[in-house]
Coordinates of C-alpha atoms in Angstrom, one line a residue:
M69 CA -24.8 -7.0 4.6
V70 CA -25.9 -7.7 8.2
S71 CA -28.3 -10.3 7.0
N72 CA -25.5 -12.2 5.4
I73 CA -23.5 -12.5 8.6
V74 CA -23.7 -15.9 10.4
E75 CA -22.1 -17.3 13.6
D76 CA -23.1 -20.9 13.3
A77 CA -19.9 -22.8 12.4
D78 CA -21.7 -25.8 11.1
C79 CA -24.1 -24.0 8.7
L80 CA -21.5 -24.0 5.9
T81 CA -20.5 -27.7 6.2
G82 CA -20.3 -29.2 2.7
H83 CA -20.6 -25.8 0.9
T84 CA -18.4 -24.7 -1.9
F85 CA -17.8 -21.1 -2.8
D86 CA -15.9 -19.6 -5.7
Y87 CA -13.7 -17.5 -3.4
I88 CA -13.0 -17.8 0.3
V89 CA -11.6 -14.6 1.9
V90 CA -9.8 -15.2 5.2
G91 CA -10.1 -12.1 7.3
G92 CA -12.8 -9.4 7.4
G93 CA -10.5 -6.4 8.0
T94 CA -9.4 -3.5 5.8
T95 CA -8.2 -5.5 2.8
G96 CA -10.5 -8.6 3.2
I97 CA -13.7 -6.6 3.2
T98 CA -12.4 -4.4 0.3
V99 CA -11.7 -7.4 -1.8
A100 CA -15.0 -9.0 -0.9
A101 CA -16.9 -5.8 -1.8
R102 CA -15.2 -5.6 -5.2
L103 CA -15.9 -9.3 -6.0
S104 CA -19.6 -8.8 -5.0
E105 CA -19.9 -6.4 -7.9
N106 CA -20.3 -9.6 -10.0
A107 CA -23.6 -11.3 -9.1
H108 CA -22.3 -14.6 -10.5
I109 CA -19.5 -14.9 -7.9
R110 CA -20.2 -16.9 -4.7
E111 CA -17.9 -15.8 -1.9
L112 CA -17.4 -16.4 1.7
V113 CA -15.6 -14.2 4.2
I114 CA -14.4 -15.8 7.5
E115 CA -13.5 -13.5 10.4
S116 CA -12.2 -14.6 13.7
G117 CA -13.9 -11.7 15.5
F118 CA -17.5 -10.6 15.5
F119 CA -19.7 -7.8 14.1
E120 CA -19.7 -5.6 17.2
S121 CA -22.2 -3.0 16.1
H122 CA -22.9 -1.9 19.7
R123 CA -19.4 -0.5 19.8
D124 CA -19.8 1.6 16.7
P125 CA -20.0 5.1 18.4
E126 CA -16.7 4.4 20.2
V127 CA -15.1 3.1 17.0
R128 CA -16.1 6.2 15.0
N129 CA -15.0 8.6 17.7
L130 CA -11.3 8.9 17.0
T131 CA -10.7 10.7 20.3
C132 CA -11.4 7.2 21.9
Y133 CA -8.2 5.8 20.3
G134 CA -6.6 3.3 22.7
R135 CA -9.8 2.5 24.6
Q136 CA -10.4 -0.6 22.5
F137 CA -6.9 -2.1 23.3
G138 CA -7.3 -5.2 25.4
T139 CA -11.0 -5.6 24.6
S140 CA -12.7 -8.3 22.4
M141 CA -11.9 -6.1 19.4
D142 CA -8.1 -6.5 20.1
H143 CA -6.3 -9.6 18.8
V144 CA -3.2 -9.1 21.1
F145 CA 0.1 -10.6 20.1
T146 CA 3.0 -11.0 22.6
T147 CA 6.6 -10.7 21.5
Q148 CA 9.7 -12.5 22.7
P149 CA 11.8 -10.3 25.1
Q150 CA 13.5 -7.7 23.0
R151 CA 17.3 -7.7 23.0
V152 CA 17.5 -3.9 23.3
D153 CA 15.6 -3.8 26.6
N154 CA 14.6 -7.4 27.6
R155 CA 11.0 -6.4 27.7
V156 CA 8.0 -8.3 26.3
H157 CA 5.7 -6.1 24.2
H158 CA 2.1 -6.5 23.4
I159 CA 1.1 -5.8 19.8
N160 CA -2.5 -4.7 19.3
S161 CA -4.3 -5.9 16.2
G162 CA -8.0 -5.5 15.2
N163 CA -10.3 -8.4 15.8
G164 CA -13.7 -8.2 14.2
L165 CA -15.4 -7.1 11.0
G166 CA -13.4 -4.0 10.1
G167 CA -10.0 -5.4 11.4
S168 CA -7.6 -2.8 12.6
T169 CA -9.8 0.0 11.5
L170 CA -11.7 -0.8 14.6
I171 CA -8.9 0.2 16.9
N172 CA -6.5 2.5 14.9
G173 CA -6.2 6.3 14.9
G174 CA -7.9 6.8 11.5
A175 CA -4.9 8.5 9.9
W176 CA -5.2 8.9 6.1
T177 CA -2.0 9.6 4.3
R178 CA -0.2 8.1 1.3
P179 CA 3.4 7.1 0.8
A180 CA 6.0 8.9 -1.3
K181 CA 5.8 8.3 -5.1
A182 CA 9.4 7.1 -5.3
Q183 CA 8.7 4.5 -2.6
I184 CA 5.8 2.9 -4.6
D185 CA 7.8 3.2 -7.8
S186 CA 10.6 1.1 -6.2
W187 CA 8.2 -1.8 -5.8
Q188 CA 8.5 -2.3 -9.5
S189 CA 12.0 -1.1 -10.2
V190 CA 13.8 -2.7 -7.2
F191 CA 11.6 -5.6 -6.2
G192 CA 10.4 -6.7 -9.7
N193 CA 6.7 -6.2 -9.2
D194 CA 5.5 -5.2 -12.7
G195 CA 2.6 -2.8 -12.6
W196 CA 3.3 -1.5 -9.1
T197 CA 4.1 2.1 -9.6
W198 CA 2.6 5.3 -8.1
D199 CA 0.8 6.0 -11.4
E200 CA -0.7 2.5 -11.4
L201 CA -1.7 2.5 -7.8
L202 CA -3.1 6.0 -7.4
P203 CA -6.4 5.3 -9.3
H204 CA -7.1 2.5 -6.8
M205 CA -6.3 4.6 -3.8
K206 CA -8.6 7.3 -5.2
K207 CA -11.3 4.8 -6.1
V208 CA -12.0 3.7 -2.5
E209 CA -12.3 7.3 -1.2
N210 CA -15.3 9.5 -0.7
V211 CA -13.4 12.5 0.5
R212 CA -15.2 15.3 2.5
P213 CA -13.5 18.6 1.9
P214 CA -12.2 20.2 5.2
L215 CA -14.5 22.5 7.2
P216 CA -13.4 26.1 7.5
S217 CA -12.7 25.4 11.1
N218 CA -10.3 22.6 10.2
R219 CA -8.2 24.5 7.7
Q220 CA -6.9 21.1 6.6
P221 CA -4.8 21.4 3.4
Y222 CA -6.5 19.6 0.6
D223 CA -5.9 19.0 -3.1
N224 CA -9.1 18.0 -4.8
N225 CA -7.2 16.7 -7.9
I226 CA -5.6 13.8 -6.0
H227 CA -8.7 12.5 -4.2
G228 CA -11.7 10.4 -5.1
D229 CA -15.3 11.2 -4.2
T230 CA -17.3 8.1 -5.2
G231 CA -15.8 5.4 -3.0
A232 CA -17.1 3.6 0.0
V233 CA -14.6 4.9 2.5
Q234 CA -15.6 8.3 4.1
V235 CA -12.4 10.4 4.4
G236 CA -12.1 13.8 5.9
P237 CA -10.9 15.7 9.0
F238 CA -12.4 14.5 12.2
D239 CA -14.5 17.4 13.7
T240 CA -14.9 17.2 17.5
G241 CA -16.9 20.3 17.6
N242 CA -14.3 22.0 19.8
A243 CA -12.1 24.9 18.9
E244 CA -8.6 24.3 17.5
S245 CA -5.8 24.6 20.1
P246 CA -3.5 27.5 19.4
I247 CA -0.6 25.0 19.7
I248 CA -1.4 23.9 16.2
E249 CA -0.8 27.3 14.6
A250 CA 2.2 27.8 16.9
F251 CA 3.8 24.6 15.5
V252 CA 3.2 25.9 12.0
Q253 CA 5.0 29.1 12.9
V254 CA 7.9 27.1 14.4
G255 CA 8.2 25.4 11.0
R256 CA 8.2 28.7 9.2
D257 CA 10.9 30.0 11.5
R258 CA 13.1 27.0 10.9
K259 CA 12.4 27.0 7.1
F260 CA 10.8 23.5 7.2
P261 CA 8.6 22.8 4.2
L262 CA 5.0 23.5 4.9
H263 CA 3.1 20.8 3.0
N264 CA -0.4 20.9 1.7
D265 CA -1.9 17.4 1.2
L266 CA -0.2 14.4 2.7
S267 CA -1.7 12.2 0.1
S268 CA 0.0 13.9 -2.8
G269 CA 2.9 11.4 -3.2
N270 CA 5.3 13.7 -1.4
P271 CA 4.6 13.5 2.3
R272 CA 7.2 15.9 3.7
G273 CA 7.2 18.8 6.1
I274 CA 4.4 20.0 8.3
S275 CA 0.7 19.5 7.5
K276 CA -2.5 19.2 9.5
F277 CA -3.8 15.7 9.9
P278 CA -6.8 14.2 8.1
L279 CA -8.5 11.7 10.4
G280 CA -10.5 9.5 7.8
S281 CA -24.2 -12.6 -2.9
V282 CA -21.3 -12.4 0.1
K283 CA -21.7 -14.7 3.1
I284 CA -19.7 -13.7 6.2
L285 CA -18.9 -16.1 8.9
V286 CA -17.8 -14.5 12.2
G287 CA -16.3 -15.9 15.4
Q288 CA -14.3 -18.6 13.6
F289 CA -10.5 -18.9 13.3
V290 CA -9.1 -20.2 10.1
G291 CA -6.4 -22.8 11.0
K292 CA -5.0 -23.8 7.6
V293 CA -5.5 -23.7 3.9
L294 CA -6.4 -27.1 2.3
F295 CA -4.5 -28.3 -0.7
D296 CA -4.9 -30.9 -3.4
T297 CA -1.4 -32.3 -3.7
T298 CA -2.1 -35.0 -6.3
S299 CA -0.8 -32.9 -9.2
S300 CA 2.7 -31.5 -9.7
V301 CA 1.7 -28.1 -8.4
P302 CA -0.3 -28.0 -5.1
T303 CA -3.7 -26.3 -5.5
A304 CA -5.7 -24.5 -2.7
I305 CA -9.1 -26.1 -2.5
G306 CA -10.5 -24.6 0.7
V307 CA -9.8 -23.9 4.4
E308 CA -10.3 -25.5 7.8
Y309 CA -11.8 -23.3 10.5
G310 CA -12.9 -23.6 14.1
R311 CA -12.2 -22.5 17.6
Y312 CA -10.2 -25.5 18.9
R313 CA -8.6 -28.6 17.3
G314 CA -11.3 -31.1 18.4
S315 CA -14.1 -29.1 16.6
H316 CA -13.3 -27.8 13.2
T317 CA -15.0 -27.5 9.8
E318 CA -13.9 -27.6 6.2
V319 CA -15.3 -25.4 3.5
R320 CA -14.3 -25.5 -0.2
A321 CA -13.2 -22.9 -2.8
S322 CA -13.6 -23.7 -6.4
I323 CA -11.4 -20.9 -7.7
E324 CA -9.2 -19.3 -5.0
V325 CA -8.5 -18.8 -1.4
I326 CA -7.5 -15.2 -0.5
L327 CA -5.6 -14.6 2.7
A328 CA -6.3 -11.2 4.2
A329 CA -5.7 -12.0 7.9
G330 CA -2.9 -9.4 8.4
A331 CA 0.9 -9.4 8.7
L332 CA 0.9 -11.5 11.8
V333 CA -1.8 -14.0 11.1
S334 CA -1.4 -14.8 7.4
P335 CA 2.1 -16.2 7.8
L336 CA 1.0 -18.4 10.6
I337 CA -1.9 -19.8 8.5
L338 CA 0.6 -20.5 5.6
E339 CA 3.0 -22.3 7.9
Q340 CA 0.2 -24.4 9.4
S341 CA -0.7 -25.3 5.8
G342 CA 2.7 -26.6 5.0
I343 CA 4.2 -23.5 3.3
G344 CA 7.3 -22.2 4.9
L345 CA 10.9 -22.9 5.9
L346 CA 11.7 -26.5 6.4
R347 CA 13.4 -26.0 9.8
V348 CA 10.4 -24.1 11.2
L349 CA 7.8 -26.6 9.9
S350 CA 9.8 -29.6 11.0
D351 CA 10.2 -28.2 14.6
A352 CA 6.4 -27.7 14.7
G353 CA 5.7 -31.2 13.3
I354 CA 4.2 -29.9 10.0
E355 CA 4.9 -31.6 6.7
Q356 CA 6.3 -29.1 4.1
I357 CA 4.4 -28.6 0.9
V358 CA 6.4 -25.6 -0.5
D359 CA 9.6 -24.0 0.7
L360 CA 9.1 -20.2 1.1
P361 CA 10.6 -17.7 3.5
I362 CA 7.3 -17.2 5.4
G363 CA 7.3 -14.9 8.4
L364 CA 10.6 -13.2 7.6
N365 CA 11.3 -9.6 6.7
H366 CA 8.9 -8.4 9.5
Q367 CA 9.1 -4.7 9.8
D368 CA 7.6 -2.5 12.5
Q369 CA 8.6 0.8 13.8
A370 CA 9.4 1.9 17.4
N371 CA 7.5 4.8 18.9
T372 CA 8.4 7.2 21.7
N373 CA 6.2 9.9 23.3
I374 CA 7.3 13.4 24.3
V375 CA 4.5 14.7 26.6
N376 CA 4.0 18.2 28.0
L377 CA 1.5 19.8 30.4
P378 CA -0.2 22.6 28.4
T379 CA -1.0 26.0 29.7
E380 CA -4.7 26.8 30.3
D381 CA -4.9 29.0 27.3
A382 CA -3.7 26.2 25.1
I383 CA -6.9 24.1 25.5
G384 CA -8.4 22.9 22.2
D385 CA -8.3 20.1 19.7
G386 CA -6.2 19.2 16.7
Q387 CA -3.4 17.2 15.3
I388 CA -0.5 18.2 13.0
A389 CA 2.3 16.1 11.6
F390 CA 5.9 16.8 10.7
F391 CA 7.5 14.4 8.2
A392 CA 11.1 15.2 8.8
S393 CA 14.1 14.6 6.4
L394 CA 17.4 13.1 7.3
D395 CA 19.0 16.5 7.9
E396 CA 16.0 17.8 9.9
T397 CA 15.9 14.7 12.0
F398 CA 19.6 14.4 12.8
G399 CA 20.7 18.0 12.7
D400 CA 24.4 18.3 13.5
L401 CA 24.6 14.4 13.5
A402 CA 23.6 14.2 9.8
P403 CA 27.2 14.0 8.5
K404 CA 27.9 11.1 10.8
V405 CA 24.7 9.3 9.7
R406 CA 25.5 9.8 6.1
A407 CA 29.0 8.3 6.7
L408 CA 27.3 5.2 8.2
L409 CA 24.8 4.9 5.3
H410 CA 27.5 5.1 2.7
D411 CA 29.9 2.6 4.4
D412 CA 29.4 -0.7 2.6
A413 CA 31.1 -2.6 5.4
V414 CA 28.7 -1.2 7.9
L415 CA 25.7 -2.0 5.8
Q416 CA 27.0 -5.5 5.3
Q417 CA 27.4 -5.9 9.0
W418 CA 23.9 -4.8 9.7
A419 CA 22.5 -7.1 7.0
E420 CA 24.5 -10.1 8.4
Q421 CA 23.3 -9.3 11.9
V422 CA 19.7 -9.5 10.7
V423 CA 20.3 -12.8 9.0
S424 CA 22.0 -14.3 12.0
S425 CA 19.1 -13.3 14.2
G426 CA 16.5 -14.8 11.9
G427 CA 15.0 -11.8 10.3
S428 CA 16.1 -12.6 6.8
Q429 CA 17.8 -15.5 4.8
D430 CA 19.9 -13.5 2.4
A431 CA 22.2 -10.5 3.4
S432 CA 22.7 -9.5 -0.3
A433 CA 18.9 -9.3 -0.9
L434 CA 18.5 -7.2 2.3
L435 CA 21.3 -4.9 1.2
K436 CA 19.2 -4.0 -1.8
Q437 CA 16.4 -2.9 0.6
Y438 CA 18.9 -0.8 2.5
K439 CA 20.3 0.8 -0.7
N440 CA 16.7 1.5 -1.7
Y441 CA 16.0 3.3 1.5
I442 CA 19.2 5.3 1.2
D443 CA 18.4 6.3 -2.4
H444 CA 15.0 7.6 -1.2
V445 CA 16.2 9.7 1.7
E446 CA 19.3 11.1 -0.2
N447 CA 18.0 11.6 -3.7
H448 CA 14.2 12.0 -3.3
D449 CA 13.9 14.0 -0.1
I450 CA 11.8 11.3 1.5
A451 CA 11.0 11.7 5.2
I452 CA 12.7 9.3 7.7
S453 CA 10.8 10.3 10.8
E454 CA 7.3 11.4 11.7
L455 CA 6.5 13.7 14.6
L456 CA 2.7 13.7 15.3
L457 CA 1.6 16.5 17.6
D458 CA -1.6 15.8 19.4
T459 CA -3.6 18.3 21.5
W460 CA -6.5 16.1 22.5
G461 CA -6.2 16.3 26.2
E462 CA -2.5 16.9 26.2
F463 CA 0.4 18.6 24.4
G464 CA 2.5 15.8 23.1
F465 CA 4.4 14.2 20.2
S466 CA 4.2 10.6 19.1
V467 CA 7.5 10.1 17.3
W468 CA 8.8 7.3 15.1
N469 CA 11.6 6.4 12.7
L470 CA 9.7 5.6 9.5
L471 CA 12.3 3.4 7.8
P472 CA 13.8 0.9 10.2
F473 CA 16.7 -1.3 9.0
G474 CA 16.0 -4.0 11.5
R475 CA 14.0 -7.1 10.5
G476 CA 12.2 -9.6 12.7
Y477 CA 10.1 -12.7 12.2
I478 CA 7.0 -14.6 13.3
H479 CA 6.6 -18.4 13.1
V480 CA 4.4 -21.2 14.4
R481 CA 5.7 -23.5 17.2
S482 CA 3.0 -26.1 17.1
N483 CA 1.0 -28.0 14.5
D484 CA -2.3 -27.1 16.4
P485 CA -3.4 -23.8 14.8
Y486 CA -6.0 -23.2 17.5
L487 CA -3.4 -23.0 20.3
R488 CA -2.0 -19.7 18.9
D489 CA 1.5 -20.9 19.8
Y490 CA 3.9 -18.7 17.9
D491 CA 7.4 -17.3 18.1
Y492 CA 7.2 -13.6 17.5
N493 CA 10.3 -11.4 17.6
P494 CA 10.0 -8.0 15.9
Q495 CA 13.6 -7.2 16.9
F496 CA 12.9 -3.5 17.7
L497 CA 15.9 -1.1 17.7
S498 CA 18.3 -4.0 17.0
I499 CA 20.3 -2.1 14.4
E500 CA 22.5 0.9 15.3
I501 CA 20.9 3.3 12.8
D502 CA 17.4 2.5 14.1
V503 CA 18.3 3.5 17.7
L504 CA 20.1 6.6 16.5
A505 CA 17.2 7.7 14.4
Q506 CA 14.6 7.1 17.1
A507 CA 16.6 9.0 19.6
A508 CA 17.3 11.9 17.3
A509 CA 13.7 12.3 16.4
S510 CA 12.7 12.2 20.1
K511 CA 15.3 14.9 20.8
L512 CA 14.0 17.0 17.9
A513 CA 10.5 16.8 19.4
R514 CA 11.7 18.5 22.6
D515 CA 13.8 21.0 20.6
L516 CA 10.7 22.0 18.7
V517 CA 8.7 22.6 21.9
D518 CA 11.5 24.7 23.2
S519 CA 11.3 26.8 20.1
G520 CA 9.6 30.1 19.6
E521 CA 5.8 30.1 19.7
L522 CA 5.4 26.5 21.1
A523 CA 7.4 27.2 24.3
K524 CA 4.8 29.6 25.7
Y525 CA 2.1 26.9 25.7
R526 CA 4.1 24.4 27.9
Q527 CA 4.0 24.5 31.7
E528 CA 6.4 21.6 32.1
E529 CA 7.6 18.5 30.3
L530 CA 6.1 15.3 31.7
R531 CA 7.8 12.7 29.5
P532 CA 10.7 12.1 29.5
G533 CA 11.1 14.9 32.0
L534 CA 14.3 16.8 32.9
D535 CA 15.2 14.2 35.5
D536 CA 15.5 11.4 33.0
V537 CA 16.9 13.5 30.1
P538 CA 18.3 16.8 31.4
K539 CA 18.0 19.9 29.3
D540 CA 20.5 20.3 26.5
S541 CA 21.4 16.6 26.7
G542 CA 23.4 15.1 23.8
I543 CA 22.3 12.1 21.7
D544 CA 23.8 9.5 24.2
A545 CA 21.3 10.5 26.9
W546 CA 18.4 10.2 24.4
I547 CA 19.6 6.8 23.2
R548 CA 19.6 5.5 26.8
W549 CA 16.1 6.9 27.4
T550 CA 14.8 5.6 24.0
K551 CA 16.0 2.0 24.6
S552 CA 14.0 1.9 27.9
N553 CA 10.9 3.8 26.9
Y554 CA 9.9 2.9 23.3
R555 CA 6.7 1.1 22.4
P556 CA 5.6 -0.7 19.2
N557 CA 4.1 1.6 16.5
L558 CA 1.7 -1.2 15.3
H559 CA 2.6 -0.9 11.6
A560 CA 3.8 -4.4 11.1
L561 CA 4.3 -5.6 7.5
G562 CA 6.5 -7.6 5.1
T563 CA 6.1 -11.1 6.4
C564 CA 4.9 -12.5 3.0
S565 CA 6.6 -10.0 0.8
M566 CA 5.7 -9.2 -2.7
M567 CA 9.0 -9.3 -4.6
R568 CA 11.0 -11.6 -6.8
R569 CA 11.3 -15.1 -5.4
E570 CA 15.1 -14.9 -5.5
M571 CA 15.0 -11.8 -3.3
G572 CA 13.0 -13.6 -0.6
G573 CA 9.5 -13.0 -2.1
V574 CA 6.4 -15.0 -1.1
V575 CA 3.9 -13.6 -3.6
D576 CA 4.3 -12.3 -7.2
N577 CA 3.0 -9.0 -8.6
K578 CA -0.5 -10.4 -8.7
A579 CA -0.3 -11.3 -5.0
R580 CA -0.3 -15.1 -6.0
V581 CA 1.7 -17.3 -3.6
Y582 CA 4.8 -18.8 -5.4
G583 CA 4.8 -22.6 -5.9
V584 CA 1.0 -23.2 -5.6
E585 CA -2.1 -22.4 -7.4
G586 CA -5.4 -20.9 -6.2
L587 CA -3.9 -18.9 -3.3
R588 CA -3.4 -15.1 -3.0
I589 CA -2.5 -12.8 -0.1
V590 CA -3.9 -9.3 0.2
D591 CA -2.9 -7.6 3.4
A592 CA 0.1 -5.7 4.9
S593 CA 2.2 -8.9 4.9
I594 CA 2.8 -8.4 1.2
L595 CA 4.2 -4.9 1.4
P596 CA 8.0 -5.3 0.8
T597 CA 9.2 -2.3 2.7
Q598 CA 8.0 0.4 5.2
V599 CA 6.8 3.7 3.7
S600 CA 6.9 7.3 4.9
S601 CA 3.2 7.3 5.6
H602 CA 0.5 5.7 7.7
V603 CA -0.6 2.5 5.8
M604 CA -4.4 2.4 5.9
A605 CA -5.0 4.4 2.7
L606 CA -2.3 2.4 1.0
L607 CA -3.8 -0.9 2.0
Y608 CA -7.2 0.0 0.7
G609 CA -5.6 0.9 -2.6
V610 CA -3.5 -2.3 -2.7
A611 CA -6.7 -4.4 -2.0
D612 CA -8.6 -2.7 -4.7
K613 CA -5.8 -3.2 -7.2
V614 CA -5.5 -6.9 -6.4
A615 CA -9.3 -7.3 -6.5
T616 CA -9.2 -5.8 -10.0
D617 CA -6.7 -8.5 -11.1
I618 CA -8.9 -11.2 -9.5
L619 CA -12.0 -10.0 -11.4
S620 CA -10.0 -9.8 -14.6
D621 CA -8.9 -13.4 -14.2
Y622 CA -12.4 -14.5 -13.4
R623 CA -13.8 -12.8 -16.5
R624 CA -11.2 -14.5 -18.7
S625 CA -11.9 -17.8 -17.2
S626 CA -15.6 -17.4 -17.5
E627 CA -15.3 -16.4 -21.2
T628 CA -13.2 -19.4 -21.9
N629 CA -15.5 -21.8 -20.1
G630 CA -18.7 -20.1 -21.3
A631 CA -19.9 -19.3 -17.8
G632 CA -21.8 -16.1 -16.8
I633 CA -19.8 -13.0 -16.3

């Protein structure tokens, strides 16, 4: 594939491809690889970053997580000051062939079955169920069974072994820290479920962590999709790309343009192309082609860190995750939380607050999302928080509320796509339940370290520390600390949601953008809700499923037109 990579922006002038894929990340490369199975298909992938092969060892070494932040591989976004703390946050996003797989932690887990099933039953996406998606998630995998030293729980029946993505526990060559087994024992003592494989469709409890004819143009930023508007339905016919407004190039697509630029970039490209809310486009000086709620329903999680100084005999490697239920997360506060979740007036207030702050257009549609979350945690025992214990160089938890009720937005502010002038407001911790859940999960992390076997491996707590949150503090102290010390979890999604149009959807169940022809979106922006999982494995499966639909449409068209298939 390296020989197909070009950096000369002018070399494609006047060219026409069957498909243009915008974005060379997780989903874009997956779709491109699937389309390349048909030798008759001419496709172009355009990636704003580069093919940085010299960084490959660092990318593959998952203990280097975080070192790529702020480098050329990081497409950093800056938020508006957040209401909860008045801080500006920087959102890291992969930039280069490989996308965010270049900079993420390599976690490989799948959502709960009921969460995927709801994409069909609640959001109207026919064909989007766990049973439909699982074969695609398996197809991309080439799973390496765990080494005896890893003791990673593993169910061979739910994994694939012929895909292109190598998946398996990351082996540093070092011994496992005794903290890992101590945490398992704490779980046993508290009667937490001890889960086997976090890809089974039921990610709950404690489990060790598995860390797992195309032309490619790099170094060019796609500014907008080009449309033929002479017919009643606008049709995508290509894209404009470049590095700045005075120097850009157009390239054509005879069949489809496929956006795979991520949850923060794809909505900006659509708005620059004239697809979006009239008020947003008018303010930016862009003529509207189609009215869609682009950039809304943005969902990301907040994250807090509970860090301890380990004892000398705790040295070693390993990660282990606890996917905690509502009762496990909130403890004695669970009855109060349930009362909030079953109070229709409270839910309505939260939904109206999101609408008034620009995260959604329709409170009634948002209430359906809330009710869906509540059904999952109450009736399907789905986790609402994740506590990831890491022993690589420290003894600490990364903690996040998996299912935030808050919603944010991202919009353009200029009609020059190359200025990267945007209004980005994730609205972290803007809803009461989100602050409460994040604080309770953080408190739980300390409580677990205080428990049984884990306590003997801690010398002292470094973060938050007993000065900021004294021992045995109640939830109010944890709320105060959480508001001042959270960071983004970097799991943004939902800004071009796949759901019925009347619910605020942007794409249909085939990932086709409503109101136009020849345009699809295949990235995290189309996921309608957060899930109780890391999203990388899910996104590979989503991309493979949509690619299957694209190939099916291509075959039908080719048969009708008598072209080669």
